[in-house]
PDB file of C-alpha atoms in Angstrom:
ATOM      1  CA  UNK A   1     -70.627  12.085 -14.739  1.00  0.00           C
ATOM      2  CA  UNK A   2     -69.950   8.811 -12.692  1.00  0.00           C
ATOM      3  CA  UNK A   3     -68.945   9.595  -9.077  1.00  0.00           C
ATOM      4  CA  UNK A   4     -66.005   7.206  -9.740  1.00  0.00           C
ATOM      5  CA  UNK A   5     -64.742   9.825 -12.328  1.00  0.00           C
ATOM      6  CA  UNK A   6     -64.774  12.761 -10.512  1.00  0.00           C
ATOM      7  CA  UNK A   7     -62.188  11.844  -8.000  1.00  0.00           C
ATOM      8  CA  UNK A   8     -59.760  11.656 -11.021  1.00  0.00           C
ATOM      9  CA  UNK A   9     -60.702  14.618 -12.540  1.00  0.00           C
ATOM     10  CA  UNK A  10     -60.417  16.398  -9.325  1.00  0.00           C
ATOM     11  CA  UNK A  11     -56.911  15.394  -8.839  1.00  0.00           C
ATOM     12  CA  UNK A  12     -55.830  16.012 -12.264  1.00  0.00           C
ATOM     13  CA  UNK A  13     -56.873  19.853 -11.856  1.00  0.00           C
ATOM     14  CA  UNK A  14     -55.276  20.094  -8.301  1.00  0.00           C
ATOM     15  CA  UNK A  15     -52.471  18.795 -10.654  1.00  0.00           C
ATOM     16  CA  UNK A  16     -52.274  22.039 -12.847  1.00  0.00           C
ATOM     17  CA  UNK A  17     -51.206  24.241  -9.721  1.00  0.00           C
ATOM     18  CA  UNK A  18     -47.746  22.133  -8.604  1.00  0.00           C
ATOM     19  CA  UNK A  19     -44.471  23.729  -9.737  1.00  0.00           C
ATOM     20  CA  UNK A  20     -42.652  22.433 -12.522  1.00  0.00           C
ATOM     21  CA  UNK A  21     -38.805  22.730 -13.239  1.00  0.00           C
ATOM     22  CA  UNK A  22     -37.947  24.503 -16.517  1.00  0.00           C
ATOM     23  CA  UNK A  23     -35.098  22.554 -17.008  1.00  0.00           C
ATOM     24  CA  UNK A  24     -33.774  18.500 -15.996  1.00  0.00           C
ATOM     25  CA  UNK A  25     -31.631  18.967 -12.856  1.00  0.00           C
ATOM     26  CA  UNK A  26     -28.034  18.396 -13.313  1.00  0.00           C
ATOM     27  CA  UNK A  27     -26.224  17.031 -10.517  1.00  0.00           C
ATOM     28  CA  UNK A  28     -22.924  19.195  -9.307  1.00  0.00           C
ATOM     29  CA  UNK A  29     -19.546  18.817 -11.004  1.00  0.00           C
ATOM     30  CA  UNK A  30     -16.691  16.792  -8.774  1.00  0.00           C
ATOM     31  CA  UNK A  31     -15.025  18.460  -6.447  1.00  0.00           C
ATOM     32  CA  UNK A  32     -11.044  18.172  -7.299  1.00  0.00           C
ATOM     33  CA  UNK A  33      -9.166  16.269  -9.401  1.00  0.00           C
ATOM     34  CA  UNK A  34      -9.926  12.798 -10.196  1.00  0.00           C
ATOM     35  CA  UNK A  35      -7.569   9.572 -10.108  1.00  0.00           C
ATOM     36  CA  UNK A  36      -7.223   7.897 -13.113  1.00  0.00           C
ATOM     37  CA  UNK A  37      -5.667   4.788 -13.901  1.00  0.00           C
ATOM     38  CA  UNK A  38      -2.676   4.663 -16.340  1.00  0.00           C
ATOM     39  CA  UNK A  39      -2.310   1.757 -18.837  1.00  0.00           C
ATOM     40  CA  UNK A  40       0.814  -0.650 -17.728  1.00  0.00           C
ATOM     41  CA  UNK A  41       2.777  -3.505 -19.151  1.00  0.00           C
ATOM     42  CA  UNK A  42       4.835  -6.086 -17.611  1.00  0.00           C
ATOM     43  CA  UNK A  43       8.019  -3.700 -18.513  1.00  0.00           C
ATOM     44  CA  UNK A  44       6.740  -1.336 -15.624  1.00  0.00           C
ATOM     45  CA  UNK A  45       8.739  -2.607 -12.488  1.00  0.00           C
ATOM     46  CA  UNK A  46      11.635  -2.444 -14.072  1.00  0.00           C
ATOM     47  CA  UNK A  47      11.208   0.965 -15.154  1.00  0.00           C
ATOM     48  CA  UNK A  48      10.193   2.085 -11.455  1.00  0.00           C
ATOM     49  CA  UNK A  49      13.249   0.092 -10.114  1.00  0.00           C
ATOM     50  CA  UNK A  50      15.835   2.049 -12.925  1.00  0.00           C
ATOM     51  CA  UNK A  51      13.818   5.836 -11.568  1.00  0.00           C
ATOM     52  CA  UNK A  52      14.543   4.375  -8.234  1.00  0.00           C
ATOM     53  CA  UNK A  53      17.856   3.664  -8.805  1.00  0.00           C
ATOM     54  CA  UNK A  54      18.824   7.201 -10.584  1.00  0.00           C
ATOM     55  CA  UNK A  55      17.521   8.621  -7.501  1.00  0.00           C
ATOM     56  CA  UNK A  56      19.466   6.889  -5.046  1.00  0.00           C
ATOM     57  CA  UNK A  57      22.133   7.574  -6.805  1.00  0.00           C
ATOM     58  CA  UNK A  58      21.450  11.198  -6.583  1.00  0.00           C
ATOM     59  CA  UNK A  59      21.300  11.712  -2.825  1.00  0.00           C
ATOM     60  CA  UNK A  60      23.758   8.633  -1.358  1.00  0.00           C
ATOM     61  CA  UNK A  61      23.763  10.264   1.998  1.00  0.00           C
ATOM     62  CA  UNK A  62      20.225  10.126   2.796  1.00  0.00           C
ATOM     63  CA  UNK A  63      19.806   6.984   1.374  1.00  0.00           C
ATOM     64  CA  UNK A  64      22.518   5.706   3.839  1.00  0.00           C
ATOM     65  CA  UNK A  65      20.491   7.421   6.865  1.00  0.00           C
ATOM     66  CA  UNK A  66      17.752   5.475   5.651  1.00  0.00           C
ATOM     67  CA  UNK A  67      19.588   2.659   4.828  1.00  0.00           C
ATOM     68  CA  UNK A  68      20.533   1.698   8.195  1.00  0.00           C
ATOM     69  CA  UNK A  69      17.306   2.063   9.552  1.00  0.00           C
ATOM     70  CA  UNK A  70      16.213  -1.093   7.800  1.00  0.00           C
ATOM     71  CA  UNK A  71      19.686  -2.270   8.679  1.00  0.00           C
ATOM     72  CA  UNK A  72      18.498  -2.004  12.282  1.00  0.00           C
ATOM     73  CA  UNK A  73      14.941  -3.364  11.719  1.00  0.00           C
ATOM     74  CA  UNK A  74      16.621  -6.732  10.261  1.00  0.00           C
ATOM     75  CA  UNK A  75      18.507  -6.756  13.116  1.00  0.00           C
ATOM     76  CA  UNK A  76      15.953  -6.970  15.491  1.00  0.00           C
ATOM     77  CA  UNK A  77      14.279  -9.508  13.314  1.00  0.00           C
ATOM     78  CA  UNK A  78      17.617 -11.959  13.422  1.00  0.00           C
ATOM     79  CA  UNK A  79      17.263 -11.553  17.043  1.00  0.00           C
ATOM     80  CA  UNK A  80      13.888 -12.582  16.289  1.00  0.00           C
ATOM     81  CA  UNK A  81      14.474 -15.741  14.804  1.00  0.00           C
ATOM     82  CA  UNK A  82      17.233 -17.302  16.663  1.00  0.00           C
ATOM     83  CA  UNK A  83      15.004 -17.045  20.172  1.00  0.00           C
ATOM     84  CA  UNK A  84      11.170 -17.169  19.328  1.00  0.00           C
ATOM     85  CA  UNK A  85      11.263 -18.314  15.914  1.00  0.00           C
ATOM     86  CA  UNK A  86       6.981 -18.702  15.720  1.00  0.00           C
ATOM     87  CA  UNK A  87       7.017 -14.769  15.993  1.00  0.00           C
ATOM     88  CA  UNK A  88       9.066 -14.744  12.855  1.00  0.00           C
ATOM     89  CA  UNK A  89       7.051 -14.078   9.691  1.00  0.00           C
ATOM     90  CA  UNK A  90       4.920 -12.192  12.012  1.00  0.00           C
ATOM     91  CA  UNK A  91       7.543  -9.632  12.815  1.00  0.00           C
ATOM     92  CA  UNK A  92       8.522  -9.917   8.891  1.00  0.00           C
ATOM     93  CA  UNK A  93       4.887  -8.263   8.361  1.00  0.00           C
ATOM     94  CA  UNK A  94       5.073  -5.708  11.238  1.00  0.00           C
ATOM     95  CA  UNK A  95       8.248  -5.135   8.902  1.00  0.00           C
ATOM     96  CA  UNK A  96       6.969  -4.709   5.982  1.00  0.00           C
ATOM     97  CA  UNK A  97       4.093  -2.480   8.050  1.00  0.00           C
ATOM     98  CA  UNK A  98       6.810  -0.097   8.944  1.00  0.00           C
ATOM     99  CA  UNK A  99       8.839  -0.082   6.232  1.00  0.00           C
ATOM    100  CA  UNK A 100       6.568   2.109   4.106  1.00  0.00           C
ATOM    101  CA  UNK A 101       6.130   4.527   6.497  1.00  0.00           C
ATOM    102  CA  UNK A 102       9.769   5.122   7.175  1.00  0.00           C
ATOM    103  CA  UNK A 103      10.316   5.209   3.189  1.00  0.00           C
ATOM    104  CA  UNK A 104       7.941   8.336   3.073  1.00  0.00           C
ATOM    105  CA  UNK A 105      11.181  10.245   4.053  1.00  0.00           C
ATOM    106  CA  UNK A 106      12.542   8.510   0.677  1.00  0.00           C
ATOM    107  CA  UNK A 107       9.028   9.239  -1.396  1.00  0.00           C
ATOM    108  CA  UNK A 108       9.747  12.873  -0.654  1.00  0.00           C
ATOM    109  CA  UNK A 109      12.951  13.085  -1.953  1.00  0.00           C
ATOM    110  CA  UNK A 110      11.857  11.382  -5.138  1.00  0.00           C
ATOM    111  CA  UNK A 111       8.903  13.812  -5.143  1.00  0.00           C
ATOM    112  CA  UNK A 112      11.344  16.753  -4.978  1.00  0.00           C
ATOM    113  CA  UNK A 113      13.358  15.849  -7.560  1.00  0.00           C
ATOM    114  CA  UNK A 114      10.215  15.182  -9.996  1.00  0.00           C
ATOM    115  CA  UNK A 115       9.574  18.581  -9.359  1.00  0.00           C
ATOM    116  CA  UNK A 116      12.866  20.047 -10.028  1.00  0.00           C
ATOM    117  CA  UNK A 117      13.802  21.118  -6.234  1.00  0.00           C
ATOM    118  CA  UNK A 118      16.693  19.703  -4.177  1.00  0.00           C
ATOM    119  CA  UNK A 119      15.598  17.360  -1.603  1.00  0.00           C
ATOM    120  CA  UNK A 120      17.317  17.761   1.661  1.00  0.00           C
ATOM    121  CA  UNK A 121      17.413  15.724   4.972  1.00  0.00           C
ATOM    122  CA  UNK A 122      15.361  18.031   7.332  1.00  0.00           C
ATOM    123  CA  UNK A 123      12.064  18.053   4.729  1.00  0.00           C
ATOM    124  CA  UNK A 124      12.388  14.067   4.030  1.00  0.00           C
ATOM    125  CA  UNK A 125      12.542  13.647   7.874  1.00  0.00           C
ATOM    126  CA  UNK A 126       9.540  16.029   8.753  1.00  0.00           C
ATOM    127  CA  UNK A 127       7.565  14.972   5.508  1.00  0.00           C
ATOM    128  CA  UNK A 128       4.728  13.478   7.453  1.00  0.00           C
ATOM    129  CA  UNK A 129       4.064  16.821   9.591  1.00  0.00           C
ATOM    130  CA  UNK A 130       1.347  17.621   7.484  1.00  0.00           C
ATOM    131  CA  UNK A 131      -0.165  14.279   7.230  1.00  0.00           C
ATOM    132  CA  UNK A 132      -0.825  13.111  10.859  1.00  0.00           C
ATOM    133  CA  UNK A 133      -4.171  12.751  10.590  1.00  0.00           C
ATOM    134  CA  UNK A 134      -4.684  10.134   7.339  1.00  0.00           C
ATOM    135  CA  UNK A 135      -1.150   8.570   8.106  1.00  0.00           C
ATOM    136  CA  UNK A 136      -2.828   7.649  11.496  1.00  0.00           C
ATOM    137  CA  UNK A 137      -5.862   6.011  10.074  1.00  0.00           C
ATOM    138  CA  UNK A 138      -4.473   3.901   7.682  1.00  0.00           C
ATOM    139  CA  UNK A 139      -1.423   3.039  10.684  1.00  0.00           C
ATOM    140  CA  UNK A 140      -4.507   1.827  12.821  1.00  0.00           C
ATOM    141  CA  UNK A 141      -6.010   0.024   9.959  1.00  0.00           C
ATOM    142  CA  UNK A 142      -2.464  -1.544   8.935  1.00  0.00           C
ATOM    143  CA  UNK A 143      -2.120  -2.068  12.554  1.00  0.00           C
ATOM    144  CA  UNK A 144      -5.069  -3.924  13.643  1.00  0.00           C
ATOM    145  CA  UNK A 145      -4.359  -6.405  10.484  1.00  0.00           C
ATOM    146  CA  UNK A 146      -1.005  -7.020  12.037  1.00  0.00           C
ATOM    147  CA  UNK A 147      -2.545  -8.248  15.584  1.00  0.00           C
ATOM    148  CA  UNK A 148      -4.241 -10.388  13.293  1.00  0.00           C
ATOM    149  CA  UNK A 149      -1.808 -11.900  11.782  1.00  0.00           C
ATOM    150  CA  UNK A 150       0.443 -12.181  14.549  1.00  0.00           C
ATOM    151  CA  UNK A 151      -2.882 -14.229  16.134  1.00  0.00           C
ATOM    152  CA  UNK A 152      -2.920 -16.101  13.660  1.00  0.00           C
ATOM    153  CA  UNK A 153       0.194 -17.532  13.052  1.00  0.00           C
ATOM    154  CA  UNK A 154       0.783 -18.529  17.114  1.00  0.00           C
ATOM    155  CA  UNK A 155      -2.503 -20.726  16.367  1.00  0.00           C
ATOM    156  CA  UNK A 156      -1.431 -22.402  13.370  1.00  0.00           C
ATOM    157  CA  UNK A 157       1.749 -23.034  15.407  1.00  0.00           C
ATOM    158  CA  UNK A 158      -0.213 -24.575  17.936  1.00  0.00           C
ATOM    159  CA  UNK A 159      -2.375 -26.411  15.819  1.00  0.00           C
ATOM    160  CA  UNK A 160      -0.293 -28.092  12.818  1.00  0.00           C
ATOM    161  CA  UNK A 161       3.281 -27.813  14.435  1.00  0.00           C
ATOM    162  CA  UNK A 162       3.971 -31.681  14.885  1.00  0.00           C
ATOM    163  CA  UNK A 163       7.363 -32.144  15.807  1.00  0.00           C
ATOM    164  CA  UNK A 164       8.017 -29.677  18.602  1.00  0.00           C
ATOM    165  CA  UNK A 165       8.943 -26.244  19.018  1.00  0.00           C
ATOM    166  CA  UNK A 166      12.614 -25.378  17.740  1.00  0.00           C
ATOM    167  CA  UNK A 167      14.499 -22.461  19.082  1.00  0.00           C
ATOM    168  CA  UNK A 168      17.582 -23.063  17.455  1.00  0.00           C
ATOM    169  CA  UNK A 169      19.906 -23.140  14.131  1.00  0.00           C
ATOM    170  CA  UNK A 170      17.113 -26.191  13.874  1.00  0.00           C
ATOM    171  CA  UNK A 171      14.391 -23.750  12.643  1.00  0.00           C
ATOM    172  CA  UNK A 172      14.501 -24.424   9.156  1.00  0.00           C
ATOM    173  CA  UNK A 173      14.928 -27.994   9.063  1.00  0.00           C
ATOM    174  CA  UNK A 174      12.188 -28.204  11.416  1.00  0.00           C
ATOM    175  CA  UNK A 175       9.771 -26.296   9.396  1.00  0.00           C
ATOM    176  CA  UNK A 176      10.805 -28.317   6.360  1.00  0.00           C
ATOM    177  CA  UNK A 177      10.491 -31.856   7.753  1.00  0.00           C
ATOM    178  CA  UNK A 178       7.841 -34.310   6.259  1.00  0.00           C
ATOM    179  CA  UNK A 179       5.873 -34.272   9.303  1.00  0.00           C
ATOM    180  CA  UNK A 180       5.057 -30.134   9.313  1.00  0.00           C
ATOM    181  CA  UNK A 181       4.537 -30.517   5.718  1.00  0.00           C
ATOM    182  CA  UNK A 182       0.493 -29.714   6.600  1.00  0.00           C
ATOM    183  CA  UNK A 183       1.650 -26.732   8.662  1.00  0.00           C
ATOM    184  CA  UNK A 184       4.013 -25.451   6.257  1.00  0.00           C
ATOM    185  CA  UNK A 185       1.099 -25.101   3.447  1.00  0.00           C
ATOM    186  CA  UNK A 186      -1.426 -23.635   6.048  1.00  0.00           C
ATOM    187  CA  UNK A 187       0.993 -20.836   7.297  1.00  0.00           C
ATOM    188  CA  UNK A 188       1.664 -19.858   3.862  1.00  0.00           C
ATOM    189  CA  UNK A 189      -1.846 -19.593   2.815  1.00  0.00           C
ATOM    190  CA  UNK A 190      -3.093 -17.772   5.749  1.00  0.00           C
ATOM    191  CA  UNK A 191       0.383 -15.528   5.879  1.00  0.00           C
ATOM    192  CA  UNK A 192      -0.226 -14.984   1.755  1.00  0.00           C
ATOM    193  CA  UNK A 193      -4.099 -13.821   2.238  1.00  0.00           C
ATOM    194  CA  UNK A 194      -2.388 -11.532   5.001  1.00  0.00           C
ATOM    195  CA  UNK A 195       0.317  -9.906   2.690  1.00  0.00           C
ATOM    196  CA  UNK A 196      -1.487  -9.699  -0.286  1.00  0.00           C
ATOM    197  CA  UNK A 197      -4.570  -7.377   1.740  1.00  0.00           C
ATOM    198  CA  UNK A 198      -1.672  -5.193   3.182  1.00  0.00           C
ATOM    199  CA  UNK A 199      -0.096  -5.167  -0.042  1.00  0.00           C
ATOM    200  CA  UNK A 200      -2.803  -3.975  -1.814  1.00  0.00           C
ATOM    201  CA  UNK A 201      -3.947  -1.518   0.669  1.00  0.00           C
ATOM    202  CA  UNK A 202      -0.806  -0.033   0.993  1.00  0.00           C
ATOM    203  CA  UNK A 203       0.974  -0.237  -2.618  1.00  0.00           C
ATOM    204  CA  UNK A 204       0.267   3.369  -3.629  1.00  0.00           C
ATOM    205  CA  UNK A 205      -1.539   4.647  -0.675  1.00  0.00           C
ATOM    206  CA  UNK A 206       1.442   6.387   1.688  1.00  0.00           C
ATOM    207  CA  UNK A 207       2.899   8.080  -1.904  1.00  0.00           C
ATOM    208  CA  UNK A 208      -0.800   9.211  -2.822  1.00  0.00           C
ATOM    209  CA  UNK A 209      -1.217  10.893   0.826  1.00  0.00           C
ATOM    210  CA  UNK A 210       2.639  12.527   0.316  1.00  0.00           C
ATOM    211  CA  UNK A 211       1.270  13.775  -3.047  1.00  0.00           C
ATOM    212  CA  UNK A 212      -1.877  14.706  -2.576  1.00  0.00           C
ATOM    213  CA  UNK A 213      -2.675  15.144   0.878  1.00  0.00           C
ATOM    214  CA  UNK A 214      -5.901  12.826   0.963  1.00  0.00           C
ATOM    215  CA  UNK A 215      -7.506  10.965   3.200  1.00  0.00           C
ATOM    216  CA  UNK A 216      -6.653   7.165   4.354  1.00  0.00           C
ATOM    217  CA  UNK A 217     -10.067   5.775   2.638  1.00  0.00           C
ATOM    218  CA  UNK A 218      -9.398   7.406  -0.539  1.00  0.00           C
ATOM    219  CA  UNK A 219      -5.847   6.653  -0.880  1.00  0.00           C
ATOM    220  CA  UNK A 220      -6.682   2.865   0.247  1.00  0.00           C
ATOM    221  CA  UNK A 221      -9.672   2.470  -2.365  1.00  0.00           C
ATOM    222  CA  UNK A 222      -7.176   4.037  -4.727  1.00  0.00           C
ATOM    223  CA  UNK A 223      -4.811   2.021  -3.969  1.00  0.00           C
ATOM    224  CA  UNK A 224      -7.276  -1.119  -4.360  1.00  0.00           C
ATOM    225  CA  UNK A 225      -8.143   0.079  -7.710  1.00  0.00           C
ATOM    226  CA  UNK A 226      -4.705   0.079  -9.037  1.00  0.00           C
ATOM    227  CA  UNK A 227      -4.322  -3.719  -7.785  1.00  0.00           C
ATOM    228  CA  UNK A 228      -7.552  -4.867  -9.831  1.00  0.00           C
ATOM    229  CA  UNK A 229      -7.046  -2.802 -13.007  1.00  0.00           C
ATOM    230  CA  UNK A 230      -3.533  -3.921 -13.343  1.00  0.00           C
ATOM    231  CA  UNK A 231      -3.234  -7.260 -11.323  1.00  0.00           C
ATOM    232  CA  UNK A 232      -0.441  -9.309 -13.552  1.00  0.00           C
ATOM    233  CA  UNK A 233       2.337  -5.838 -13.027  1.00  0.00           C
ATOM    234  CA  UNK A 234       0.471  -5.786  -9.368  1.00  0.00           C
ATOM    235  CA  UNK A 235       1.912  -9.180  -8.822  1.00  0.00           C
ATOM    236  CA  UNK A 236       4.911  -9.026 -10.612  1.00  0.00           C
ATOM    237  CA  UNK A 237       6.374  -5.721  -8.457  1.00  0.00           C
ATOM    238  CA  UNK A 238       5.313  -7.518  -5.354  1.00  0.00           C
ATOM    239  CA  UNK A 239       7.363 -10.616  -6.456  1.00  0.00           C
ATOM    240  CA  UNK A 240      10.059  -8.167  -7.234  1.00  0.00           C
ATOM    241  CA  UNK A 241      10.192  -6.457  -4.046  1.00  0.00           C
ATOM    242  CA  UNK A 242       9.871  -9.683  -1.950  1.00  0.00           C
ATOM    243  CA  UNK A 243      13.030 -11.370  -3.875  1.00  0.00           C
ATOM    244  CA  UNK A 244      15.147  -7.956  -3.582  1.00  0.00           C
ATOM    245  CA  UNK A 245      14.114  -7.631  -0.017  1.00  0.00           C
ATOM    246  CA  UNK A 246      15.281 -11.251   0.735  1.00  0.00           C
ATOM    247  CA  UNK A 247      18.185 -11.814  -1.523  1.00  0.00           C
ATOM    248  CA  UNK A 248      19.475  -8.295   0.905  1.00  0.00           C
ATOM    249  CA  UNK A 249      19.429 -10.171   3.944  1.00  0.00           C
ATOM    250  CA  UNK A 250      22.396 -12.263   3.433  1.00  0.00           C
ATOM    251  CA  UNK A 251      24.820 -12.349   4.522  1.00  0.00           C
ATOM    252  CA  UNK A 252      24.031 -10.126   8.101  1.00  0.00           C
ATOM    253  CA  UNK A 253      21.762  -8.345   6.204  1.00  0.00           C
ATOM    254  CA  UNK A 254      24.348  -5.840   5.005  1.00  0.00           C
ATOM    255  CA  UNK A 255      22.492  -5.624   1.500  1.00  0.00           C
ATOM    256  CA  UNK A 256      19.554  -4.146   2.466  1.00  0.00           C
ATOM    257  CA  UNK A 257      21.653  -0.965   3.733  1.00  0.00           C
ATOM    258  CA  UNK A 258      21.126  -0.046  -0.588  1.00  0.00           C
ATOM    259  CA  UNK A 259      18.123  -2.466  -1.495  1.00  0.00           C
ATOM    260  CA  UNK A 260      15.679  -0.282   0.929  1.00  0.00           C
ATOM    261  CA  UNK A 261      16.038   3.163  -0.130  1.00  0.00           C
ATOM    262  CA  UNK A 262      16.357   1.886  -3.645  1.00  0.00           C
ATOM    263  CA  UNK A 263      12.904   0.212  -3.369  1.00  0.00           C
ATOM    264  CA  UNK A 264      11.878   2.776  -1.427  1.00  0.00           C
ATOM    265  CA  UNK A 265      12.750   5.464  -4.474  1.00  0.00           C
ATOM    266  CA  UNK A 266      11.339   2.699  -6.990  1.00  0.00           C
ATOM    267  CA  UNK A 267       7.665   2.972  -4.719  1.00  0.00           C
ATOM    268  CA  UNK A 268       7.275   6.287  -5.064  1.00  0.00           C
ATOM    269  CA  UNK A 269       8.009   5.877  -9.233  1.00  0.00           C
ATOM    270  CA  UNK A 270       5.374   3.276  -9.068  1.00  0.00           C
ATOM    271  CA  UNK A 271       2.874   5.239  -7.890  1.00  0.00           C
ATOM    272  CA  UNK A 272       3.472   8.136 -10.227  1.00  0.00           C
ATOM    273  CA  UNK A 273       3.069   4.976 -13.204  1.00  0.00           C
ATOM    274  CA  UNK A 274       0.419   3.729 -11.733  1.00  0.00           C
ATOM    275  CA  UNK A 275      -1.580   7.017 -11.148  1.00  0.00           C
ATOM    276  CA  UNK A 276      -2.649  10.111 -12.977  1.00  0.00           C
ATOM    277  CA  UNK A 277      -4.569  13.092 -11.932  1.00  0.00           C
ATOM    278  CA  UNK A 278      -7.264  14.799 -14.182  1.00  0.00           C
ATOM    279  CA  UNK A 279      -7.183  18.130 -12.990  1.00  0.00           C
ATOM    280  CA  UNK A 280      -9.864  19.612 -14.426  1.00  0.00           C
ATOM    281  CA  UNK A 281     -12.755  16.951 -14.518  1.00  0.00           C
ATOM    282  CA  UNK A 282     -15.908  17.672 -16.783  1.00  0.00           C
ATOM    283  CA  UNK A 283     -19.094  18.336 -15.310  1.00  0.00           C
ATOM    284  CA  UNK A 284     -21.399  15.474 -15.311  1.00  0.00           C
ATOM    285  CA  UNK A 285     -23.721  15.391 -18.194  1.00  0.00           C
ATOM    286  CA  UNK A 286     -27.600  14.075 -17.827  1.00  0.00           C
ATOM    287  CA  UNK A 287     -30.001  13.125 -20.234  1.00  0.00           C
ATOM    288  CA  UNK A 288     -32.303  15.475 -21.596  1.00  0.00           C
ATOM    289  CA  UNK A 289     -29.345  18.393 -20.139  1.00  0.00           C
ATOM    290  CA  UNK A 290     -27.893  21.330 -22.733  1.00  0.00           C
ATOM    291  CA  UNK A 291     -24.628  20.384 -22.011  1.00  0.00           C
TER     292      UNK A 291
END
């Protein structure tokens, strides 16, 4: 036999003696139900804003706690305006930051009533006891992009602000004038790639940790998913919820005393459109497996 054969032939009958599995391995079932997205149409928002509105209707009083909360919050964003107007859409983001974690109290009520029990004031109020933990991560991670933005806009301020800084009933016509015409269309693109990540990071997310008591990363890449399978509704309740929001600040921002908790009701019926839970998900299945 050649000698360069015998190495081969050796190896093949060292070969014979290694263990062999009877069967193809199969990885593990997942753990827990499984997120799935639900098919939407254009119809959606509205549907979420009637749900919203049936339940705000149901329980006036704490809607009126809550109510006045974002009552308050527009207050301090008038004050705001008329004396350091270049914080302004920077404190309307930290706005909309904290809006959806005061509306949790509201998600709970809706979540109640889905489930055929009677909300009350003390459980909508202490509704985030038993979330601290993911409700803190996605606050930092919410938080951190509102430094940013708040960054941001003082140096496009400084940078493309031409005609001097107003602090005044001027504001507006300042901001409008021909000369800040180049700042005016830089704000709003940075301030639009702003909202639209802390839209889409938070546009389910607070309801899904409510509901299912997950973690921040989950309900953020769930929340992300809902944004990119269904980004024409996506856009259209965010368009919705910034003209409600706006048209309820005049005059003195009395309207949004009913707009919030109504929008806040209507979030919590857009996350129940938006996502369903398979229960009971099927094992995964391999090639070459029984199963």
């Amino acid at each position: 036999m050649p000698s360069d054969v015998k190495p081969i032939a050796k190896a093949a009958s060292d070969n014979v003696d290694l263990p062999t599995m009877a069967t193809p391995y199969v990885p593990p079932a997942p753990q827990g139900p499984q997120s799935l997205m639900r098919p939407l149409t254009l119809a959606a928002p509205f549907s979420w804003l009637a749900r919203g509105g049936q339940d705000l209707l149901k329980h006036p009083g704490i809607a009126l706690f809550y109510g006045l909360c974002f009552w308050g919050m527009a207050q301090v964003l008038a004050l705001v305006f008329q004396h350091k107007p270049e914080y302004t859409l920077s404190m309307v983001s930290g706005c909309l930051l904290v809006g959806p974690f005061l509306a949790m109290g509201l998600y709970e009520v809706s979540r109640k009533r889905e489930q055929g029990e009677v909300p009350d004031m003390a459980s909508s109020l202490m509704c985030w006891d038993q979330h601290i933990g993911s409700m803190a991560m996605l606050v930092l991670v919410l938080m951190v992009l509102e430094l940013l933005w708040g960054r941001a806009s003082l140096v496009v301020f400084a940078v493309f602000f031409n005609t001097g800084m107003p602090s005044t009933t001027g504001v507006i016509e300042a901001v409008f004038n021909p000369q800040n015409i180049e700042f005016l269309l830089v704000y709003l693109a940075v301030g639009g790639v702003f909202a639209a990540f802390v839209y889409g990071l938070s546009v389910v997310s607070i309801p899904m940790i409510l509901d299912r008591d997950t973690d921040a990363v989950s309900a953020v890449l769930t929340s992300m998913r809902v944004v990119f399978a269904h980004p024409a509704v996506l856009l259209l309740w965010g368009l919705l919820l910034s003209v409600l929001v706006l048209a309820a600040l005049w005059p003195w921002a009395l309207g949004i005393i009913v707009v919030g908790p109504w929008l806040g009701h209507a979030s919590w019926h857009a996350y129940r459109g938006c996502v369903a839970w398979n229960e009971a998900p099927q094992e995964a299945v391999t090639l070459g497996s029984t199963h």
